mmCIF file of N, CA and C in Angstrom:
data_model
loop_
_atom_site.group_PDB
_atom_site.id
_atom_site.type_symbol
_atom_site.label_atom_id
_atom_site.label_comp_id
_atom_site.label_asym_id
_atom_site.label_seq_id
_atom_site.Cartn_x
_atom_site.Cartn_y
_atom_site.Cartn_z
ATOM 1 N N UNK A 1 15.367 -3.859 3.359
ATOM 2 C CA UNK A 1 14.212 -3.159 2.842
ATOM 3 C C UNK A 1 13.812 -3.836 1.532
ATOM 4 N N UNK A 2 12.582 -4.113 1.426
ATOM 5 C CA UNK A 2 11.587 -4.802 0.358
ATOM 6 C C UNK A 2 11.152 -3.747 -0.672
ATOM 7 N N UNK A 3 10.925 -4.459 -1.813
ATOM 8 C CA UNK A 3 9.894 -4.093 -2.430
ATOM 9 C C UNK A 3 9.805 -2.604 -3.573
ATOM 10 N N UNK A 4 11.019 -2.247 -3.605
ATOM 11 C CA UNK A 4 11.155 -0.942 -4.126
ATOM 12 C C UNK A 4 12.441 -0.327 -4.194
ATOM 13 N N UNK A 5 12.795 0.412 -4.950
ATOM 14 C CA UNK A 5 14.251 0.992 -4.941
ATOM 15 C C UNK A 5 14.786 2.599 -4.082
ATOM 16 N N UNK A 6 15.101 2.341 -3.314
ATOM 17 C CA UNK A 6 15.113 3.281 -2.234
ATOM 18 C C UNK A 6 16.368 4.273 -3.015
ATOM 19 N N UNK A 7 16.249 5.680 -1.975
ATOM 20 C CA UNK A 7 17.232 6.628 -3.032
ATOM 21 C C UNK A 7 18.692 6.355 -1.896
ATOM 22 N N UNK A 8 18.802 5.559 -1.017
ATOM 23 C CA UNK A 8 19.922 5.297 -0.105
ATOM 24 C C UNK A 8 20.256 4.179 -1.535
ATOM 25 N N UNK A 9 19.989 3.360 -1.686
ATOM 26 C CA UNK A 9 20.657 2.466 -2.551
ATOM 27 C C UNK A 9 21.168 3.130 -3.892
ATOM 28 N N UNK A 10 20.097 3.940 -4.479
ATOM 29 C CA UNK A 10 21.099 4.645 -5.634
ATOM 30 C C UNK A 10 22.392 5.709 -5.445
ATOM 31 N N UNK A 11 22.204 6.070 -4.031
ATOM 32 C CA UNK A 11 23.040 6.629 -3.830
ATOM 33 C C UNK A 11 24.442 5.827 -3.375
ATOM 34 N N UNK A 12 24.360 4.425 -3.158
ATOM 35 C CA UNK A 12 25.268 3.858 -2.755
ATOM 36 C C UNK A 12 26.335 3.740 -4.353
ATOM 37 N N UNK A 13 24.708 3.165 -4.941
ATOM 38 C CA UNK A 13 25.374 2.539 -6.559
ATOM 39 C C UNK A 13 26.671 3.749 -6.810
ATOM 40 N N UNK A 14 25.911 5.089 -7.115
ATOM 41 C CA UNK A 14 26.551 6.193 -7.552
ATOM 42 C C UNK A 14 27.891 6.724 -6.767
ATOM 43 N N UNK A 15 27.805 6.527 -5.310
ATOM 44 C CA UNK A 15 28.896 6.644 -4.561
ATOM 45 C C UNK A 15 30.443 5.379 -5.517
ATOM 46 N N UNK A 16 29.867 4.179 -5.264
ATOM 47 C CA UNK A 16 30.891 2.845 -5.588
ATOM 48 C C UNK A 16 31.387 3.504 -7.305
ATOM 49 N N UNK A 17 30.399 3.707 -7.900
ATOM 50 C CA UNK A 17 30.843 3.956 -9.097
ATOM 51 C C UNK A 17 31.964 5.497 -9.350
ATOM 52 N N UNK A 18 31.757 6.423 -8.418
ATOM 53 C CA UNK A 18 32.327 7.414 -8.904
ATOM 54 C C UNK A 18 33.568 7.345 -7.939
ATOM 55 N N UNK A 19 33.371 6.526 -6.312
ATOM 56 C CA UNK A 19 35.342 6.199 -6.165
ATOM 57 C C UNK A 19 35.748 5.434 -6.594
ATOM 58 N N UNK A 20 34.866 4.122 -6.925
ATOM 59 C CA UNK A 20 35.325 3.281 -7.827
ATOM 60 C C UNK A 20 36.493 2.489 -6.012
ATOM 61 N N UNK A 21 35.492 2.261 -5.089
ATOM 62 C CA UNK A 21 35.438 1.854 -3.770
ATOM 63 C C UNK A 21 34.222 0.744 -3.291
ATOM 64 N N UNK A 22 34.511 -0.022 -2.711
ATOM 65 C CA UNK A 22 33.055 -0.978 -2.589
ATOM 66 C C UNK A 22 32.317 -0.131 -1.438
ATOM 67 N N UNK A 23 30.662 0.065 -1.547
ATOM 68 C CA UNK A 23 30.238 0.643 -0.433
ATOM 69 C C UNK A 23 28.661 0.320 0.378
ATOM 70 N N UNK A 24 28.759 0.507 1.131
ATOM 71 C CA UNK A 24 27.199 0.059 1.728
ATOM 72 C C UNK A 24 26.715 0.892 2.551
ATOM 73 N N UNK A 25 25.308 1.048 2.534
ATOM 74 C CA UNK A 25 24.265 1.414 3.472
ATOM 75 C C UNK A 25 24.173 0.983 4.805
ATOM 76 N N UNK A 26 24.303 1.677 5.997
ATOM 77 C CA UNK A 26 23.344 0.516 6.988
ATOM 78 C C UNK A 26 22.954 2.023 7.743
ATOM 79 N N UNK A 27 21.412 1.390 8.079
ATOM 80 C CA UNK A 27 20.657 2.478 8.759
ATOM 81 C C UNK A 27 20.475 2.039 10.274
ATOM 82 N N UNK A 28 20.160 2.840 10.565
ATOM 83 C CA UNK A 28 19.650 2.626 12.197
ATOM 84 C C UNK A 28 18.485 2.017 11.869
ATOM 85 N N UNK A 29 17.826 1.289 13.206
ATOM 86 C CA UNK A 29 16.167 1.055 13.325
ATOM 87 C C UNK A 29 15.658 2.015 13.414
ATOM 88 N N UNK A 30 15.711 3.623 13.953
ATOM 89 C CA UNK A 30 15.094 4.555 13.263
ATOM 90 C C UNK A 30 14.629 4.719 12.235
ATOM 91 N N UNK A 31 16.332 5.200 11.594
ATOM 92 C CA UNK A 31 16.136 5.842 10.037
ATOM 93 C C UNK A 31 14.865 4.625 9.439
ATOM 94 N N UNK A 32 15.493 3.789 9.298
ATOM 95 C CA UNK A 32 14.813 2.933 8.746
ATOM 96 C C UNK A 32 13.177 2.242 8.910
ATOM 97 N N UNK A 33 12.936 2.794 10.169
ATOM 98 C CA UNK A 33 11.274 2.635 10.088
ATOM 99 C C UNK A 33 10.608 4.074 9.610
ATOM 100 N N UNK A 34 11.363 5.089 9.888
ATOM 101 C CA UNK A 34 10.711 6.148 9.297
ATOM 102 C C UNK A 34 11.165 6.417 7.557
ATOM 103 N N UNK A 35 11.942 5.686 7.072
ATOM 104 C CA UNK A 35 12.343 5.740 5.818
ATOM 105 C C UNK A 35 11.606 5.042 4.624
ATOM 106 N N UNK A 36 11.874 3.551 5.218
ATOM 107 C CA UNK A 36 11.151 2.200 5.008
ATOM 108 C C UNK A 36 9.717 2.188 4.594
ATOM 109 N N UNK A 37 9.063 2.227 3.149
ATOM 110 C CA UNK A 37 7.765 1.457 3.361
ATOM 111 C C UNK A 37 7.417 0.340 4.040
ATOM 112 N N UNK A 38 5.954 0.248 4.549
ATOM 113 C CA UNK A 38 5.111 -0.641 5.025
ATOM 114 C C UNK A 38 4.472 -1.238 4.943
ATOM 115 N N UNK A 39 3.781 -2.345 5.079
ATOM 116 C CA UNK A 39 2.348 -2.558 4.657
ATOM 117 C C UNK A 39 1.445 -2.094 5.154
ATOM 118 N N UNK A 40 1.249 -1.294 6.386
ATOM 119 C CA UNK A 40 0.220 -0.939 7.160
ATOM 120 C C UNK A 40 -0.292 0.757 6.823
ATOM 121 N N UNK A 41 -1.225 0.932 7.319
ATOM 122 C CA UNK A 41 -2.171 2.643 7.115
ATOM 123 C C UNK A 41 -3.041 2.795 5.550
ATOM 124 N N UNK A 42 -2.977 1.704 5.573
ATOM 125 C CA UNK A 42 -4.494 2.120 4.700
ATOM 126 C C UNK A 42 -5.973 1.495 5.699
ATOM 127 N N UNK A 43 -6.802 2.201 5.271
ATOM 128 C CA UNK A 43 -8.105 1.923 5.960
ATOM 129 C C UNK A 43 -9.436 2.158 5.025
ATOM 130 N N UNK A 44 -10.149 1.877 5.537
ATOM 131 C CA UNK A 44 -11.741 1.124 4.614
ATOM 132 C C UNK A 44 -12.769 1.843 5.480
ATOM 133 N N UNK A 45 -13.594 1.707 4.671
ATOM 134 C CA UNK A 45 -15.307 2.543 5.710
ATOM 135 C C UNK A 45 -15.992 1.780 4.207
ATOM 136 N N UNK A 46 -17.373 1.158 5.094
ATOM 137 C CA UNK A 46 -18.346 0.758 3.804
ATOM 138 C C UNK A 46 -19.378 0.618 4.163
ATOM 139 N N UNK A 47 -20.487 0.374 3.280
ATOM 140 C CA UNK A 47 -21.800 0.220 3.816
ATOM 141 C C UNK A 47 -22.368 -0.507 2.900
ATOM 142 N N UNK A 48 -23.088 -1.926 3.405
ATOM 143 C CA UNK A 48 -23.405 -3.360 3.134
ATOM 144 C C UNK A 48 -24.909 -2.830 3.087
ATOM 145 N N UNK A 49 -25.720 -3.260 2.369
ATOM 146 C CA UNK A 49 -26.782 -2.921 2.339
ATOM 147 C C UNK A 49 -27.927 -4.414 1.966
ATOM 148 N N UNK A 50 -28.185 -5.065 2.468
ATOM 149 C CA UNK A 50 -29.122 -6.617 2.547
ATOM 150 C C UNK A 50 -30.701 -6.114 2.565
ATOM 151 N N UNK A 51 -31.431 -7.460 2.342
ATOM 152 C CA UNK A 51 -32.483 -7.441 2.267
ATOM 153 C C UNK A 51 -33.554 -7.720 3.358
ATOM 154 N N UNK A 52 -34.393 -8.245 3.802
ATOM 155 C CA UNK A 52 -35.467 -8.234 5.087
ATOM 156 C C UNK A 52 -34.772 -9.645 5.053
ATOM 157 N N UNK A 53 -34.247 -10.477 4.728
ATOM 158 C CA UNK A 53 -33.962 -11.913 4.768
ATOM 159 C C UNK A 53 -32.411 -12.144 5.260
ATOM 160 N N UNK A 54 -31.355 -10.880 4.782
ATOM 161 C CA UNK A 54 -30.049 -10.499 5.159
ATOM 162 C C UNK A 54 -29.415 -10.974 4.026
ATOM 163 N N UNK A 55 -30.022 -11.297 2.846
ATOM 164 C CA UNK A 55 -29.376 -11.436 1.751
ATOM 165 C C UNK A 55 -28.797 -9.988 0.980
ATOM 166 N N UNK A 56 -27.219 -9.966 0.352
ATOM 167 C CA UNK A 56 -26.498 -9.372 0.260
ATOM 168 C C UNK A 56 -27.224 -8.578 -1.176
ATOM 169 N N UNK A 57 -27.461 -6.940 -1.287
ATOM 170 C CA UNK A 57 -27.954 -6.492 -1.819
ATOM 171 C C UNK A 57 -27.034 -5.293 -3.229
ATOM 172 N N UNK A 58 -26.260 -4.520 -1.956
ATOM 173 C CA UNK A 58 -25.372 -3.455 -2.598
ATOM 174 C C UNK A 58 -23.599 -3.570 -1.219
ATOM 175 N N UNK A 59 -23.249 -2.663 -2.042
ATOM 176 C CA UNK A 59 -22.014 -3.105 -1.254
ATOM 177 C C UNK A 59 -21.073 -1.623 -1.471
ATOM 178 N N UNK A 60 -21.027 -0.271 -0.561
ATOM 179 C CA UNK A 60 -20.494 0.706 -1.260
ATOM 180 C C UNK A 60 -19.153 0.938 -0.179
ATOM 181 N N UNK A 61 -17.589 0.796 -0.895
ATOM 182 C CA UNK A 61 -16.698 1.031 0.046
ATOM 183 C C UNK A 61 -15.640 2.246 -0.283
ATOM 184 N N UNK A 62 -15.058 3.026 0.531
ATOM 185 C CA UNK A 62 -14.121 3.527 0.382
ATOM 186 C C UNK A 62 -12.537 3.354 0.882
ATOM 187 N N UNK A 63 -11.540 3.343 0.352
ATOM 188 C CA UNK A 63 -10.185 2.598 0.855
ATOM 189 C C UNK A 63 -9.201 3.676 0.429
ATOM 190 N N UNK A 64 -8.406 4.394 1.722
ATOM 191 C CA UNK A 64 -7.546 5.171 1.696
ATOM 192 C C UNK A 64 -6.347 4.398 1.907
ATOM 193 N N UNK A 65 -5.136 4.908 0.777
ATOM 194 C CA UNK A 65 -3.812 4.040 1.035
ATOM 195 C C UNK A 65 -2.962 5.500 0.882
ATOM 196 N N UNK A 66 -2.414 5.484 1.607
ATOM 197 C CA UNK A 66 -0.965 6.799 2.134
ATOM 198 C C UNK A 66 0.118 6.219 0.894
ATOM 199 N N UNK A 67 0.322 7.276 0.337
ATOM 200 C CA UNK A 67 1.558 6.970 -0.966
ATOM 201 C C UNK A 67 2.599 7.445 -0.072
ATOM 202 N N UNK A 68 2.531 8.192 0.752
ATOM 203 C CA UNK A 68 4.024 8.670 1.481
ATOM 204 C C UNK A 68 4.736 9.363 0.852
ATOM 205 N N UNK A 69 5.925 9.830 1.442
ATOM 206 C CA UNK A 69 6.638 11.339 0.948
ATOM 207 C C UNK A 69 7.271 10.841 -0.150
ATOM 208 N N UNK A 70 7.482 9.635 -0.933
ATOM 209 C CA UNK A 70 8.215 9.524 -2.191
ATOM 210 C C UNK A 70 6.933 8.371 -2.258
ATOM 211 N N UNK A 71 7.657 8.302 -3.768
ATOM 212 C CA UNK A 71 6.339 7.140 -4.678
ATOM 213 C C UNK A 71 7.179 5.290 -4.555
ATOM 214 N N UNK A 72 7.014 4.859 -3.628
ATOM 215 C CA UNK A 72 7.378 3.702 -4.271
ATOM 216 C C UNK A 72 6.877 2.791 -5.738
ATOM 217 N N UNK A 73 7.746 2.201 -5.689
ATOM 218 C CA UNK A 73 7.322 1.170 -7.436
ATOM 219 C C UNK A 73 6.366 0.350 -7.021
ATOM 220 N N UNK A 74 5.684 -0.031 -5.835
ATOM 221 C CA UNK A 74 4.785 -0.416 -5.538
ATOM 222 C C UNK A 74 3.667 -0.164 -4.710
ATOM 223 N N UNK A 75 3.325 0.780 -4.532
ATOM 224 C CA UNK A 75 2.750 1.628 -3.386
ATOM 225 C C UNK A 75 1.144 1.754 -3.690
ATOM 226 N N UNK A 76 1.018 1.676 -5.400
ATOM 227 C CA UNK A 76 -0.467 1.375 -5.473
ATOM 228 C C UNK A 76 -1.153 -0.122 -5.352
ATOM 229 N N UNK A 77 -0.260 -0.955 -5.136
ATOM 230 C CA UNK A 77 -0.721 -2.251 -5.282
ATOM 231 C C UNK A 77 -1.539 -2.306 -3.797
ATOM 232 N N UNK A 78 -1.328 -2.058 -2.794
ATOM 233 C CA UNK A 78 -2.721 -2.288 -1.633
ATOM 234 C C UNK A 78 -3.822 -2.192 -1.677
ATOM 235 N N UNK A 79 -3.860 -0.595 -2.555
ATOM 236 C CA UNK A 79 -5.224 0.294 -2.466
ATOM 237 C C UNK A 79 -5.945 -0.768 -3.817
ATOM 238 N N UNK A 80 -5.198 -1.104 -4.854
ATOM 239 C CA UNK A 80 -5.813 -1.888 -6.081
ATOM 240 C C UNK A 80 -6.418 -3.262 -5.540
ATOM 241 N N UNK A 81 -5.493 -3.813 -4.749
ATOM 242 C CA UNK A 81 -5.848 -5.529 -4.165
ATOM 243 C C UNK A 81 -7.232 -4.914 -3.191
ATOM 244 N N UNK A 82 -7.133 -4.069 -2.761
ATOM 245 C CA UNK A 82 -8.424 -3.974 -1.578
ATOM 246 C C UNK A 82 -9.835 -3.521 -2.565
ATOM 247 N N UNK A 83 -9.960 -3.371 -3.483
ATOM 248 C CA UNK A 83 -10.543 -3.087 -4.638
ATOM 249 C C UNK A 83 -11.026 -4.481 -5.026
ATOM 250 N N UNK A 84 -10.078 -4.891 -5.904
ATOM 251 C CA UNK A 84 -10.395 -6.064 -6.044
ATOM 252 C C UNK A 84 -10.928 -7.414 -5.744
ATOM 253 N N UNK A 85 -10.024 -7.212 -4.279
ATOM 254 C CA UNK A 85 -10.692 -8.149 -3.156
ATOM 255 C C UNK A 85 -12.395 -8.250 -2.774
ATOM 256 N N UNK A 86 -12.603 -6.551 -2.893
ATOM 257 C CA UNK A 86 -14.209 -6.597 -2.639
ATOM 258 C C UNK A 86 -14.953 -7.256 -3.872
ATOM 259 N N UNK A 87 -14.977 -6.555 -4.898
ATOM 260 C CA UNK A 87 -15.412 -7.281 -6.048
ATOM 261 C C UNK A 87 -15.518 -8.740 -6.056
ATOM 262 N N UNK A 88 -14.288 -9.507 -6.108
ATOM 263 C CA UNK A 88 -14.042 -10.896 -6.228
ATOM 264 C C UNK A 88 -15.036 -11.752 -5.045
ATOM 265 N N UNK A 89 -14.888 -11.403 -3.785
ATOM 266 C CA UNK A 89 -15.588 -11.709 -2.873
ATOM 267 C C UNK A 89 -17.443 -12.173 -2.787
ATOM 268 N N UNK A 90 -18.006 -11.011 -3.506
ATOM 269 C CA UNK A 90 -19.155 -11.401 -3.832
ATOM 270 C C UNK A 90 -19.448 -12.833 -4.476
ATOM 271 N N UNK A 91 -18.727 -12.755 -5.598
ATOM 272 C CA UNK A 91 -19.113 -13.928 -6.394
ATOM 273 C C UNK A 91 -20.845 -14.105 -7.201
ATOM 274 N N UNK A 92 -21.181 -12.742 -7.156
ATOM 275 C CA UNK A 92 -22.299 -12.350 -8.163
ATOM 276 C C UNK A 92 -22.421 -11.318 -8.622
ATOM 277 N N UNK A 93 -23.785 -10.943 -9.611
ATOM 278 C CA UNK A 93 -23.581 -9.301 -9.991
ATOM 279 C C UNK A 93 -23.829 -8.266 -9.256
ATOM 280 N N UNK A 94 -23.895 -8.017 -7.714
ATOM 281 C CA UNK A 94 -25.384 -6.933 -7.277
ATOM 282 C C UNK A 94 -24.377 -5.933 -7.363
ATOM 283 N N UNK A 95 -24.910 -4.852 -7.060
ATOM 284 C CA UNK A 95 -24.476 -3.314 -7.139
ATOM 285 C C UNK A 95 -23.195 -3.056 -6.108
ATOM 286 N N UNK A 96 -22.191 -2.933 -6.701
ATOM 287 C CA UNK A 96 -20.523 -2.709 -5.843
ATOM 288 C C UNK A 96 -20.194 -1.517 -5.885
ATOM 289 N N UNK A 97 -19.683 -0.624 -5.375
ATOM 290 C CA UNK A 97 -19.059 0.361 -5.684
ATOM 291 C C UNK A 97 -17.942 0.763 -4.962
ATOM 292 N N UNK A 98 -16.914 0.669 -5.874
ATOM 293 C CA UNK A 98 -15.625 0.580 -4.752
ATOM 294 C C UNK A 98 -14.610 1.831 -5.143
ATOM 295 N N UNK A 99 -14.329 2.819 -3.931
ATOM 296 C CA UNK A 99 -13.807 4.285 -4.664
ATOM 297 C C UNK A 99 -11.989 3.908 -3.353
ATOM 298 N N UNK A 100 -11.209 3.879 -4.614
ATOM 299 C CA UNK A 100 -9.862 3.559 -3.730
ATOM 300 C C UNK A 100 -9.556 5.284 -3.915
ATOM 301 N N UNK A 101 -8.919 5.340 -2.649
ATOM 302 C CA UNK A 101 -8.122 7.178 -2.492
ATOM 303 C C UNK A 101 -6.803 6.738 -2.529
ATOM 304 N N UNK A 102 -5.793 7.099 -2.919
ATOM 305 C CA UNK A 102 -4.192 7.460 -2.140
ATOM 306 C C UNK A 102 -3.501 8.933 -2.401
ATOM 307 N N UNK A 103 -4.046 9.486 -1.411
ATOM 308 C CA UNK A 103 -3.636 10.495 -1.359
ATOM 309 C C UNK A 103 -1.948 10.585 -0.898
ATOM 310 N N UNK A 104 -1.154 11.466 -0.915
ATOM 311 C CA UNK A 104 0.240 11.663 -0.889
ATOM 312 C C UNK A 104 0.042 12.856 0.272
ATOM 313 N N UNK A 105 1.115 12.014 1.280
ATOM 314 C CA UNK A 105 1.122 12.410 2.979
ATOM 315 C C UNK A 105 2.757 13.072 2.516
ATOM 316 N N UNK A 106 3.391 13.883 2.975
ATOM 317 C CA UNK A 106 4.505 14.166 3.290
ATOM 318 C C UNK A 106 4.997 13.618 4.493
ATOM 319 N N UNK A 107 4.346 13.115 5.388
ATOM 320 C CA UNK A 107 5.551 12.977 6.653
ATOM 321 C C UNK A 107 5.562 11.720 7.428
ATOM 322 N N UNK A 108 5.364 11.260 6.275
ATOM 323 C CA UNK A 108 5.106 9.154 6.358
ATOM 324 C C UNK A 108 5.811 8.591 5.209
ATOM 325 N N UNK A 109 6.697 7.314 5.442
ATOM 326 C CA UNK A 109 6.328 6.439 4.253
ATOM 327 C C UNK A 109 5.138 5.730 3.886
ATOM 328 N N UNK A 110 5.195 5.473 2.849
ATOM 329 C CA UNK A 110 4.279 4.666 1.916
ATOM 330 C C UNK A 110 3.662 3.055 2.433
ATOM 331 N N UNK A 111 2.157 3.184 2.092
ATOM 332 C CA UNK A 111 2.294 1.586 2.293
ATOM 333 C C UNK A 111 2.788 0.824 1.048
ATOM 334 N N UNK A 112 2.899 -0.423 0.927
ATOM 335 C CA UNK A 112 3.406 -0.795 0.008
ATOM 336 C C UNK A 112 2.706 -2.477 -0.316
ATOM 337 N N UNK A 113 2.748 -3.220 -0.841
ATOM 338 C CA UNK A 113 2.036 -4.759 -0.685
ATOM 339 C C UNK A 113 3.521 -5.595 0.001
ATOM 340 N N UNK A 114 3.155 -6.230 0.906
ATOM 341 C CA UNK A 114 3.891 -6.907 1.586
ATOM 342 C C UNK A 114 3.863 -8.567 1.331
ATOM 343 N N UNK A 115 4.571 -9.677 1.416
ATOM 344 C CA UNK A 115 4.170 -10.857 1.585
ATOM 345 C C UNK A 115 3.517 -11.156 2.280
ATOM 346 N N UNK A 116 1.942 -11.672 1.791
ATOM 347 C CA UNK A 116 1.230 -12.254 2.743
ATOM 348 C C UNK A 116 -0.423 -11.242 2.814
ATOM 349 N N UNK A 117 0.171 -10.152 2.538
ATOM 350 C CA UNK A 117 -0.918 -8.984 2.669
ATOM 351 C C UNK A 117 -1.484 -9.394 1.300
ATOM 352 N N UNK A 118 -2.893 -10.021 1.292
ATOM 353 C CA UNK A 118 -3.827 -9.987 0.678
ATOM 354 C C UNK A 118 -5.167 -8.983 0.748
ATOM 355 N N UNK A 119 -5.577 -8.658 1.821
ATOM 356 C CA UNK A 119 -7.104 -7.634 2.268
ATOM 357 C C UNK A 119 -6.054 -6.322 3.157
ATOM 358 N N UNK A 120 -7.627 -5.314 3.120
ATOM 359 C CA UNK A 120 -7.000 -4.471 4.224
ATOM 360 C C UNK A 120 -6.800 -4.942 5.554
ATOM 361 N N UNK A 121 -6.257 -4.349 6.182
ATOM 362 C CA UNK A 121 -6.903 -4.746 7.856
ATOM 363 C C UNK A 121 -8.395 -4.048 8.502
ATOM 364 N N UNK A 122 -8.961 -4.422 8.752
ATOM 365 C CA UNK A 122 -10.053 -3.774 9.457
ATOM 366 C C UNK A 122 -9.730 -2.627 10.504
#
């Protein structure tokens, strides 16, 4: 598991330290996809707005990223890069408006930024 400090690992630390025993974690492929942040479940809706010529005019998006039942140490970085990404993309001034959500799901993990994950997925 990437990217964040899971409470199985502090609990390992705290286990080793108080028998003063070496100890480890191992999860199932269950536990662990339902435990595990992701990079995936955020999603986008927008509306591009051009001119009679199809030149790029306004640009208004919204981007939901799932924080999941605990906060990872990285969990806002998707919803921020998909933000950014729009902005940067233009490469002029016209009218942007970019509203990121992450609302907090109880019965999911978190997305999280992954290697490689630069944009949302469509």
């Amino acid at each position: 598991m990437k990217a964040s400090l899971y409470p199985e690992e502090v609990l390992c630390v705290w286990a080793a330290l108080r028998f003063k025993r070496a100890t480890r974690w191992i999860s199932s492929r269950g536990e662990d996809f339902l435990a595990a942040s992701h990079g995936r479940g955020a999603t986008s809706e927008g509306t591009l707005g051009v001119d009679a010529d199809g030149r790029f005019l306004a640009l208004r998006a919204s981007v939901v990223s799932p924080l999941g039942h605990w906060l990872p140490s990285s969990a806002a970085i998707p919803a921020w890069n998909a933000g950014a990404s729009c902005r940067a993309a233009t490469g002029s001034r016209r009218s942007i408006f970019v509203q990121v959500l992450k609302p907090p799901t109880r019965r999911r993990s978190g997305s999280i930024a992954v290697p490689g994950a630069r944009r949302p997925t469509a």
